[in-house]
Amino acid sequence: MVDTRSTPTLQLFSLRYSYTLSPAQLRKSKSSAAGGTPNATLNIQHTRKIFSPANLLHPRASWATQTCASDLSPEKARDGSRTARDGVCLVPQPSASPDDPLNWSLTKKNVIFGTVCLASFAGVASVNVHQLAYIRQASYYHKSPVELSYSIAAGVAGQMGGPLLFVPLSSIIGRSSLIFWSLFGSLASNIWAPLMTGPNDYIPFVMSRMLAGLFGSVPPILATGLIMDLYFLHQRGKAFTVLEVSLLAGAVAAPVFGGFIADTKPWPNVFWWLVAVIAVSIPLGMATRLSKFTCLLVFAAFFFLEETAFRRNEESEPLPQRPSSFMSNRIATFFPGTAVVPRTTVAHIANRYITPLKIGLSPVTMIVGFFVVCIYGFAVGLGIVVSIFLQTPEMVGGYGFTPNQNAEFNFSQWAGLVLCQICGAFLNDRIPLSISRRRGGAWHLEYRLYPIFLVAAASPIGFGIFGAGIEYHLHYMVLALGTFLVIFGACYSTPISVNYIIECFKNSPLEVAVIMNVYRQILALALPFFLFPWEGAVSAGWLFGMMAFFCVFATMLLGVVVWKGPALRRWNLEKDATEDGIKIISSDRSSDTSLNN
């Protein structure tokens, strides 16, 4: 037994407990590390959070390099694997190296992930921040509000094309560097847009929105790789939900802020707050408007992002040794070169451009992708056109809302996001683990999809209510209820679907995220061009009613994946490793039904 009073120790901090391990216990050999947890004295005590600037900024500080206590257990499973509380096995098993991201503290993991989520929020917000300013903005360009909605479509096109173009470059410069420099592209595009105020500036304005989508799409795609690197299997459901909420928060919150601003200020002002969020302390030369703000996102990215790649098997390329000093580490991480990633070949980069297509054409991806097209694509389409319905004058069948009233209406979407976050945090991991526990403790990928069916009716009912409200010109609160249900259903179901496909191609998370992003955005890109002709052909009620029926059909197809998933996965065009069949619940705890992770 180790006497921790006389031995230098390293603290492992979590939200509830801290475990004390000696340095010698952390330096276990590779063979013993593969077997389980070090035989250490574990002192459980009240948490003392250490969050000083020195601890935060130093890449080798103890807060940053030790395994979080919530992922450890004082016991080993009977097969020798390391487990979390309640007998949930850690998948993948962490190595003995302090450089392994799985061994980093929960604080460091969440700071890195939170920074990327904030960047994802800003990237999505860049595309539709002016959504509630359509009516005011149209007069500047002598265009109709529908033509102004094409600027949203241009941004969505950028969101689709950006990952296809940029993500393979992460093999050359690293993920963190790609995120960091994409923020400067977002910054430039959001400075360009509000300067386009002349009557002939419509096309340049639309181009600025396309570039905003192009650069803003990078952080949310690369965030999926960070989730797979940083979190264990039993934590990924929560992480993907948080990422999805940050994306839809950008789509929902940005128009609300823009609407409040556009109601009292000229429309170019709706962009300046977002410029401040992305990065404001960088000397931009636009001083008078921006000097009041402080740096936020670029500052956070520079200080907190780290490359999370780790070599987990002998087949992987060796990683370069990362500098230990803070400034050297930042230079190696963010400036061009291969200082934090292994050198690659042209053939490897070309393969990364092809792999998303092979994944996207696999049967299981096509079925789940069609579900995402319907659930998410129609929801985004509703968000694009709802402001047109609401701000159209009452004399021609609209509701005569001002931008300020439209922004207040959009709080119904906020309510859907809040409910999604609550349900995702409590259900997205618990339900699959509970099913696994009841079926002998083995993990099967299709368990991940079960929570979707709890809320499968939300989106179809929401579209039906919204369509009826528009058709019969019901009270705007009826529209708010329909919008709430649609946003909740889309936000809850989409991250689970993406998580499932990523786990079907475990070693290619970025490529999966790229192609699933295409499925998410393709309908949102096309809808503005045919939505109103569609409405003219069938009426508003049947327009949204047909969306509801498409969602029901897509959910039925998803049931086929749950039923025949293993057979469908055998037809995948891209063969990849999975965690299917792995023991996730240790046999000595399989009878315990409580889940506290």
XYZ file of C-alpha atoms in Angstrom:
597
model
C 0.000 0.000 0.000
C 1.345 3.386 -0.989
C 1.566 6.049 1.709
C 0.265 9.103 -0.099
C 1.240 11.407 2.771
C 4.942 10.952 2.024
C 4.753 10.432 -1.739
C 4.445 13.268 -4.275
C 1.005 12.968 -5.798
C -0.942 14.165 -8.776
C -4.576 15.131 -8.338
C -7.279 13.963 -10.702
C -10.148 16.431 -10.582
C -13.779 15.880 -11.571
C -17.115 17.397 -10.687
C -17.602 15.188 -7.639
C -14.412 13.453 -6.506
C -10.651 13.623 -6.813
C -8.452 10.543 -6.764
C -4.839 10.724 -5.592
C -2.309 8.708 -7.584
C 1.433 8.694 -7.160
C 3.657 9.427 -10.184
C 5.078 5.931 -9.984
C 1.597 4.481 -10.353
C 1.051 6.595 -13.451
C 4.233 5.213 -15.066
C 2.945 1.687 -15.493
C 4.429 -0.395 -18.267
C 2.568 -0.781 -21.528
C 1.731 -4.399 -20.795
C 0.214 -3.708 -17.404
C -1.652 -0.680 -18.736
C -3.429 -2.867 -21.233
C -4.743 -4.950 -18.380
C -6.361 -2.382 -16.121
C -6.186 0.312 -13.479
C -2.977 0.793 -11.439
C -3.070 -0.715 -7.982
C -3.194 2.638 -6.234
C -4.448 4.075 -3.027
C -7.562 6.032 -3.980
C -8.536 8.804 -1.617
C -12.038 10.068 -2.341
C -12.502 13.583 -1.072
C -14.462 16.727 -1.848
C -13.506 18.369 -5.094
C -11.086 21.296 -4.977
C -11.205 22.820 -8.422
C -7.943 24.265 -9.596
C -8.543 26.575 -12.527
C -5.771 29.168 -12.283
C -4.348 30.771 -15.456
C -1.061 28.940 -15.019
C -2.821 25.581 -14.850
C -5.059 26.421 -17.787
C -2.401 27.678 -20.153
C 0.416 25.218 -19.526
C -0.066 22.215 -21.846
C 1.682 19.825 -19.450
C 0.055 21.000 -16.229
C -1.336 18.295 -13.959
C -4.925 19.455 -14.491
C -4.454 18.802 -18.191
C -2.730 15.437 -18.251
C -4.451 13.175 -15.774
C -7.467 10.962 -16.237
C -10.685 12.440 -14.924
C -12.025 10.718 -11.843
C -15.471 10.220 -13.314
C -13.918 7.801 -15.825
C -12.036 5.691 -13.273
C -13.140 3.080 -10.832
C -11.279 1.685 -7.819
C -12.112 -1.751 -9.218
C -11.305 -3.651 -12.346
C -13.750 -5.749 -14.296
C -13.248 -9.507 -14.144
C -11.630 -9.440 -17.574
C -9.096 -6.872 -16.331
C -10.460 -3.914 -18.283
C -10.741 -0.495 -16.683
C -14.267 0.565 -15.855
C -16.210 3.676 -14.969
C -18.758 3.787 -12.180
C -21.586 1.204 -12.303
C -19.420 -1.255 -14.206
C -19.423 0.563 -17.566
C -16.212 -0.460 -19.337
C -14.062 2.317 -20.759
C -14.219 2.030 -24.550
C -11.664 2.514 -25.949
C -9.334 1.497 -23.144
C -6.973 4.405 -22.321
C -3.238 3.859 -22.599
C -0.652 4.569 -19.902
C 0.611 7.696 -21.660
C -0.246 11.112 -20.184
C -0.367 12.387 -23.802
C -3.384 10.166 -24.479
C -6.405 12.530 -24.739
C -8.505 9.929 -22.933
C -6.241 10.461 -19.909
C -6.731 14.223 -19.851
C -8.864 15.703 -17.122
C -12.539 16.308 -17.693
C -11.836 20.022 -17.263
C -9.347 20.119 -20.115
C -11.535 17.995 -22.366
C -14.514 20.257 -21.808
C -12.509 23.467 -22.301
C -11.231 22.228 -25.681
C -14.630 20.924 -26.722
C -16.415 24.045 -25.482
C -14.091 26.258 -27.516
C -14.858 24.285 -30.670
C -18.597 24.393 -29.908
C -18.381 28.179 -29.599
C -16.570 28.322 -32.947
C -19.285 26.082 -34.422
C -21.977 28.398 -33.066
C -20.303 31.417 -34.671
C -19.816 29.588 -37.977
C -23.487 28.656 -38.305
C -24.636 32.063 -37.040
C -22.610 33.747 -39.783
C -24.869 32.288 -42.450
C -28.286 33.446 -41.234
C -27.632 36.311 -38.827
C -29.495 38.643 -41.223
C -32.509 36.358 -41.613
C -34.985 38.678 -39.848
C -33.688 41.735 -41.706
C -34.953 40.487 -45.104
C -37.751 43.021 -45.429
C -35.594 46.002 -44.476
C -32.632 44.831 -46.529
C -34.603 44.140 -49.708
C -35.225 47.840 -50.316
C -31.479 48.553 -50.439
C -30.995 46.161 -53.360
C -34.457 46.594 -54.950
C -35.043 42.862 -54.500
C -37.925 40.832 -53.060
C -37.646 39.077 -49.661
C -37.644 35.737 -51.484
C -34.607 36.836 -53.502
C -32.908 37.865 -50.245
C -33.501 34.326 -48.954
C -31.159 33.153 -51.718
C -28.315 34.644 -49.666
C -29.126 32.037 -47.003
C -29.015 29.367 -49.699
C -25.582 30.647 -50.748
C -24.390 30.321 -47.156
C -25.766 26.781 -46.963
C -23.949 25.957 -50.207
C -20.757 27.157 -48.550
C -21.508 24.984 -45.526
C -21.836 21.976 -47.819
C -18.734 22.678 -49.876
C -16.402 23.852 -47.120
C -15.849 20.459 -45.463
C -15.430 18.725 -48.825
C -12.706 21.223 -49.705
C -10.933 21.928 -46.420
C -11.253 18.936 -44.068
C -8.739 16.681 -45.890
C -6.185 19.462 -45.337
C -6.242 18.617 -41.623
C -3.880 15.769 -42.552
C -1.295 18.419 -43.448
C -1.663 21.147 -40.823
C -3.722 19.467 -38.084
C -7.287 19.963 -36.900
C -6.642 22.722 -34.386
C -4.714 24.800 -36.907
C -7.463 24.397 -39.500
C -10.095 25.543 -36.987
C -7.962 28.495 -35.916
C -7.350 29.831 -39.425
C -10.917 29.220 -40.566
C -11.996 31.722 -37.903
C -10.106 34.441 -39.754
C -12.004 33.560 -42.937
C -15.296 33.838 -41.035
C -14.124 37.130 -39.604
C -13.337 38.594 -43.039
C -16.632 37.470 -44.580
C -18.646 39.016 -41.747
C -16.801 42.317 -42.127
C -17.373 42.277 -45.883
C -21.163 41.718 -45.684
C -22.256 44.868 -43.783
C -20.157 47.038 -46.098
C -22.279 45.969 -49.086
C -24.972 48.647 -48.779
C -25.134 50.005 -52.329
C -27.947 49.222 -54.789
C -25.539 47.181 -56.931
C -24.014 45.224 -54.047
C -26.507 42.342 -53.983
C -24.197 39.848 -55.721
C -21.140 40.728 -53.571
C -23.337 40.401 -50.484
C -24.462 36.927 -51.544
C -20.824 35.981 -52.201
C -19.889 37.107 -48.694
C -22.566 34.769 -47.317
C -21.186 31.875 -49.340
C -17.691 32.490 -47.946
C -19.145 32.742 -44.435
C -20.619 29.277 -44.876
C -17.430 27.968 -46.466
C -15.204 28.913 -43.521
C -17.840 28.554 -40.813
C -18.432 24.904 -41.688
C -14.948 23.804 -40.624
C -15.233 23.822 -36.777
C -18.429 21.707 -36.476
C -17.051 19.023 -38.792
C -13.689 18.784 -37.038
C -15.493 18.743 -33.678
C -16.706 15.223 -34.438
C -13.112 14.005 -34.543
C -12.426 15.715 -31.219
C -15.387 13.904 -29.652
C -14.036 10.530 -30.777
C -10.562 11.428 -29.475
C -11.571 12.937 -26.126
C -14.564 10.970 -24.880
C -15.361 7.349 -24.150
C -18.197 5.520 -25.873
C -20.573 5.998 -22.935
C -20.026 9.793 -23.043
C -20.386 10.440 -26.767
C -24.171 10.745 -26.809
C -24.050 13.772 -24.524
C -21.151 15.287 -26.464
C -22.863 14.993 -29.848
C -26.019 16.537 -28.374
C -24.040 19.498 -27.026
C -22.438 19.984 -30.443
C -25.804 19.830 -32.201
C -27.348 22.299 -29.763
C -24.465 24.702 -30.418
C -25.083 24.408 -34.176
C -28.813 24.964 -33.982
C -28.293 27.681 -31.386
C -26.323 29.516 -34.051
C -29.172 29.012 -36.512
C -31.778 30.130 -33.947
C -30.065 32.714 -31.745
C -28.348 34.703 -34.495
C -31.602 35.710 -36.231
C -33.104 36.643 -32.853
C -30.232 38.982 -32.025
C -30.289 40.289 -35.580
C -34.032 40.902 -35.397
C -33.769 42.972 -32.234
C -30.986 45.028 -33.825
C -32.685 45.446 -37.215
C -35.851 46.767 -35.573
C -34.093 49.906 -34.316
C -30.813 50.130 -36.276
C -29.803 49.935 -39.955
C -29.484 46.336 -41.153
C -25.632 46.334 -41.443
C -25.483 46.462 -37.649
C -26.772 42.897 -37.371
C -23.312 41.632 -38.410
C -21.103 43.612 -36.062
C -21.950 41.746 -32.857
C -20.970 38.487 -34.576
C -17.674 39.994 -35.693
C -17.073 40.811 -32.038
C -17.831 37.235 -30.998
C -15.476 35.706 -33.545
C -12.512 37.943 -32.689
C -12.311 41.546 -31.824
C -9.005 42.302 -30.201
C -7.108 41.540 -33.414
C -6.053 44.894 -34.940
C -8.466 45.144 -37.835
C -8.251 48.812 -38.705
C -12.039 49.087 -38.251
C -11.426 50.526 -34.923
C -14.253 52.775 -33.966
C -16.926 50.131 -34.048
C -14.977 47.200 -32.706
C -12.615 48.599 -30.104
C -15.261 48.442 -27.368
C -15.292 44.668 -27.449
C -12.728 42.204 -26.182
C -11.270 39.189 -27.883
C -13.327 36.061 -27.378
C -13.164 33.236 -29.839
C -9.761 33.596 -31.494
C -8.293 34.229 -28.044
C -9.918 31.050 -26.719
C -8.825 29.037 -29.751
C -5.211 30.187 -29.471
C -4.921 29.432 -25.757
C -7.049 26.304 -25.351
C -7.139 24.253 -28.558
C -4.759 21.303 -28.798
C -4.181 18.579 -31.326
C -5.979 15.470 -30.017
C -4.658 12.800 -32.387
C -3.049 9.827 -30.615
C -1.419 6.654 -31.884
C -3.496 3.752 -30.500
C -2.119 0.912 -32.611
C 1.088 -0.051 -34.331
C -0.413 0.443 -37.807
C -0.870 4.192 -37.242
C 1.803 6.669 -38.272
C 4.025 7.867 -35.382
C 3.153 11.355 -34.160
C 5.795 14.082 -33.788
C 6.829 14.973 -30.261
C 4.924 18.090 -29.245
C 6.813 20.916 -27.499
C 6.220 21.184 -23.758
C 6.615 24.959 -23.375
C 3.468 26.992 -23.932
C 4.548 29.340 -26.731
C 6.474 26.653 -28.609
C 3.433 24.405 -28.374
C 1.178 27.153 -29.762
C 3.534 27.855 -32.672
C 3.805 24.148 -33.480
C 0.023 23.718 -33.306
C -1.210 26.698 -35.295
C 1.410 27.611 -37.854
C 1.805 25.771 -41.162
C 3.830 22.600 -41.281
C 3.668 19.104 -39.838
C 4.877 19.876 -36.335
C 1.943 18.120 -34.605
C 0.747 15.653 -37.256
C 2.648 12.937 -39.144
C 3.815 13.679 -42.654
C 1.349 12.512 -45.257
C 1.331 11.671 -48.944
C -0.628 12.960 -51.904
C -2.273 9.548 -52.234
C -3.461 9.675 -48.623
C -4.942 13.152 -49.075
C -6.636 12.085 -52.318
C -8.121 9.097 -50.508
C -9.578 11.427 -47.879
C -11.441 13.244 -50.655
C -12.830 9.944 -51.975
C -13.709 8.254 -48.670
C -16.718 10.511 -47.866
C -18.295 9.532 -51.186
C -17.837 5.816 -50.470
C -19.294 6.241 -46.987
C -22.182 8.328 -48.291
C -23.163 5.711 -50.877
C -23.165 2.838 -48.368
C -26.705 1.498 -47.728
C -26.806 2.234 -44.009
C -25.582 5.802 -44.574
C -28.104 6.425 -47.337
C -31.033 5.330 -45.161
C -29.947 7.291 -42.103
C -28.982 10.177 -44.382
C -32.488 10.268 -45.862
C -33.868 10.458 -42.324
C -31.570 13.417 -41.601
C -32.567 15.078 -44.900
C -36.214 15.005 -43.845
C -35.931 15.751 -40.120
C -33.182 18.373 -40.295
C -33.522 19.717 -43.834
C -37.221 20.517 -43.558
C -36.637 22.098 -40.139
C -33.960 24.402 -41.567
C -36.247 25.179 -44.494
C -39.027 26.137 -42.094
C -36.635 28.447 -40.276
C -35.660 30.121 -43.546
C -39.231 30.932 -44.634
C -40.974 31.539 -41.301
C -39.833 35.166 -41.206
C -41.370 35.730 -44.647
C -44.726 34.369 -43.479
C -44.626 36.404 -40.266
C -43.421 39.726 -41.697
C -45.725 39.737 -44.716
C -48.428 42.419 -44.210
C -51.771 41.191 -42.889
C -53.652 42.592 -45.891
C -51.958 39.998 -48.124
C -52.309 37.048 -45.751
C -49.314 37.437 -43.438
C -49.035 38.397 -39.784
C -47.500 41.861 -40.124
C -44.698 41.205 -37.638
C -41.853 43.647 -37.153
C -38.301 42.233 -36.936
C -38.499 42.702 -33.158
C -41.738 40.695 -32.920
C -40.279 38.045 -35.207
C -37.261 37.769 -32.916
C -39.562 37.303 -29.920
C -41.460 34.596 -31.837
C -38.194 32.714 -32.332
C -37.923 32.093 -28.603
C -40.187 29.119 -29.335
C -37.176 27.634 -31.116
C -35.002 28.382 -28.088
C -37.432 26.377 -25.965
C -36.997 23.426 -28.332
C -33.210 23.661 -27.985
C -33.387 23.778 -24.188
C -35.641 20.717 -24.038
C -33.348 18.920 -26.490
C -30.306 19.603 -24.311
C -32.094 18.333 -21.194
C -33.369 15.168 -22.871
C -30.064 14.518 -24.632
C -28.063 14.827 -21.421
C -30.294 12.362 -19.583
C -31.280 9.897 -22.307
C -28.843 9.691 -25.230
C -26.300 7.562 -23.351
C -28.501 6.070 -20.643
C -30.998 4.368 -22.934
C -28.400 2.533 -25.100
C -26.444 1.490 -22.000
C -29.619 0.280 -20.281
C -30.498 -1.852 -23.295
C -26.973 -3.250 -23.375
C -27.155 -4.017 -19.648
C -30.420 -5.902 -20.048
C -29.082 -7.919 -22.985
C -25.945 -9.279 -21.383
C -23.627 -6.272 -21.422
C -22.482 -6.416 -25.074
C -22.611 -3.233 -27.153
C -24.343 -3.171 -30.526
C -24.272 -0.062 -32.673
C -28.015 0.004 -33.304
C -28.670 0.581 -29.588
C -27.561 4.150 -30.267
C -30.682 4.798 -32.387
C -33.308 3.727 -29.839
C -33.746 7.157 -28.159
C -34.926 8.649 -31.464
C -38.165 6.685 -31.306
C -39.149 8.366 -28.034
C -39.579 11.664 -29.912
C -40.280 10.335 -33.411
C -43.720 11.966 -33.512
C -42.508 15.459 -32.560
C -41.452 16.669 -36.012
C -44.438 15.302 -38.009
C -46.900 16.738 -35.487
C -45.020 20.037 -35.501
C -45.133 20.326 -39.292
C -48.835 19.482 -39.266
C -49.619 22.136 -36.659
C -47.539 24.766 -38.451
C -49.134 23.983 -41.807
C -52.644 24.175 -40.361
C -51.790 27.495 -38.716
C -50.606 28.995 -42.011
C -53.475 27.495 -44.029
C -56.236 28.798 -41.765
C -54.365 31.866 -40.493
C -54.600 30.712 -36.874
C -53.113 32.584 -33.937
C -49.346 32.954 -34.138
C -48.965 30.914 -30.937
C -50.172 27.894 -32.919
C -47.260 28.488 -35.283
C -44.960 28.832 -32.270
C -46.078 25.426 -30.941
C -45.443 23.791 -34.302
C -42.032 25.448 -34.579
C -41.114 24.291 -31.066
C -41.920 20.655 -31.888
C -40.094 20.743 -35.236
C -36.911 22.213 -33.758
C -36.973 19.824 -30.803
C -37.404 16.784 -33.053
C -34.644 17.870 -35.443
C -32.173 18.853 -32.741
C -32.723 15.659 -30.747
C -32.659 13.164 -33.620
C -29.842 14.505 -35.796
C -26.870 14.103 -33.394
C -27.926 10.549 -32.569
C -28.040 9.705 -36.276
C -24.619 11.252 -36.919
C -23.182 9.498 -33.858
C -24.449 6.147 -35.127
C -22.908 6.531 -38.593
C -19.595 7.687 -37.108
C -19.504 4.562 -34.937
C -20.173 2.490 -38.074
C -16.928 3.938 -39.527
C -15.014 4.497 -36.306
C -11.646 5.313 -37.865
C -13.068 7.880 -40.297
C -15.077 10.310 -38.133
C -14.209 13.396 -40.177
C -15.108 11.756 -43.465
C -18.449 10.639 -41.987
C -19.100 14.146 -40.676
C -18.361 15.593 -44.125
C -20.898 13.418 -45.930
C -23.521 13.652 -43.179
C -23.158 17.427 -43.414
C -24.109 17.138 -47.092
C -27.211 15.140 -46.155
C -28.088 17.740 -43.514
C -27.700 20.745 -45.779
C -28.747 19.620 -49.246
C -32.471 20.145 -48.708
C -31.926 23.418 -46.857
C -29.934 24.572 -49.906
C -32.613 23.618 -52.411
C -35.787 24.569 -50.518
C -35.666 28.361 -51.012
C -35.738 27.831 -54.787
C -38.817 25.559 -54.966
C -40.637 26.001 -51.646
C -42.945 28.799 -52.774
C -43.772 27.185 -56.145
C -44.508 24.006 -54.141
C -46.817 25.987 -51.880
C -48.554 27.521 -54.875
C -49.216 24.061 -56.291
C -50.615 22.370 -53.159
C -51.419 25.167 -50.614
C -49.501 25.967 -47.422
C -51.357 23.354 -45.390
C -50.410 20.510 -47.691
C -46.897 21.865 -48.129
C -46.077 21.275 -44.472
C -48.399 18.274 -44.290
C -46.328 16.537 -46.957
C -43.197 17.358 -44.963
C -44.820 15.577 -42.013
C -45.525 12.467 -44.107
C -41.953 12.437 -45.433
C -40.709 12.495 -41.817
C -42.986 9.566 -40.877
C -41.723 7.527 -43.829
C -38.091 8.339 -42.985
C -38.633 7.218 -39.388
C -40.044 3.907 -40.617
C -36.906 3.405 -42.716
C -34.811 4.111 -39.631
C -36.669 1.262 -37.941
C -35.363 -1.009 -40.703
C -31.807 0.027 -39.763
C -32.463 -0.870 -36.121
C -33.884 -4.220 -37.229
C -31.357 -5.174 -39.923
C -28.411 -2.910 -39.150
C -25.680 -5.608 -39.031
C -26.795 -7.014 -42.397
C -26.876 -3.559 -43.969
C -23.431 -2.718 -42.622
C -21.933 -5.723 -44.396
C -22.666 -3.907 -47.670
C -20.677 -0.812 -46.698
C -18.463 0.393 -49.544
C -15.850 1.606 -47.039
C -14.754 -1.176 -44.698
C -13.840 0.144 -41.276
C -13.481 -0.963 -37.682
C -16.443 -0.767 -35.299
C -17.050 -1.345 -31.603
C -19.954 -3.701 -32.295
C -20.043 -6.687 -29.943
C -17.545 -5.269 -27.459
C -18.277 -5.770 -23.757
C -19.473 -2.413 -22.456
C -21.015 -3.584 -19.148
C -18.755 -5.725 -16.960
C -20.291 -9.071 -16.052
C -19.943 -8.499 -12.310
C -22.093 -5.347 -12.576
C -24.528 -6.418 -15.291
C -27.343 -6.862 -12.823
C -27.044 -3.283 -11.566
C -29.612 -1.093 -13.332
C -28.502 2.309 -12.064
C -26.608 4.603 -14.399
C -24.772 7.551 -12.955
C -22.406 8.426 -15.774
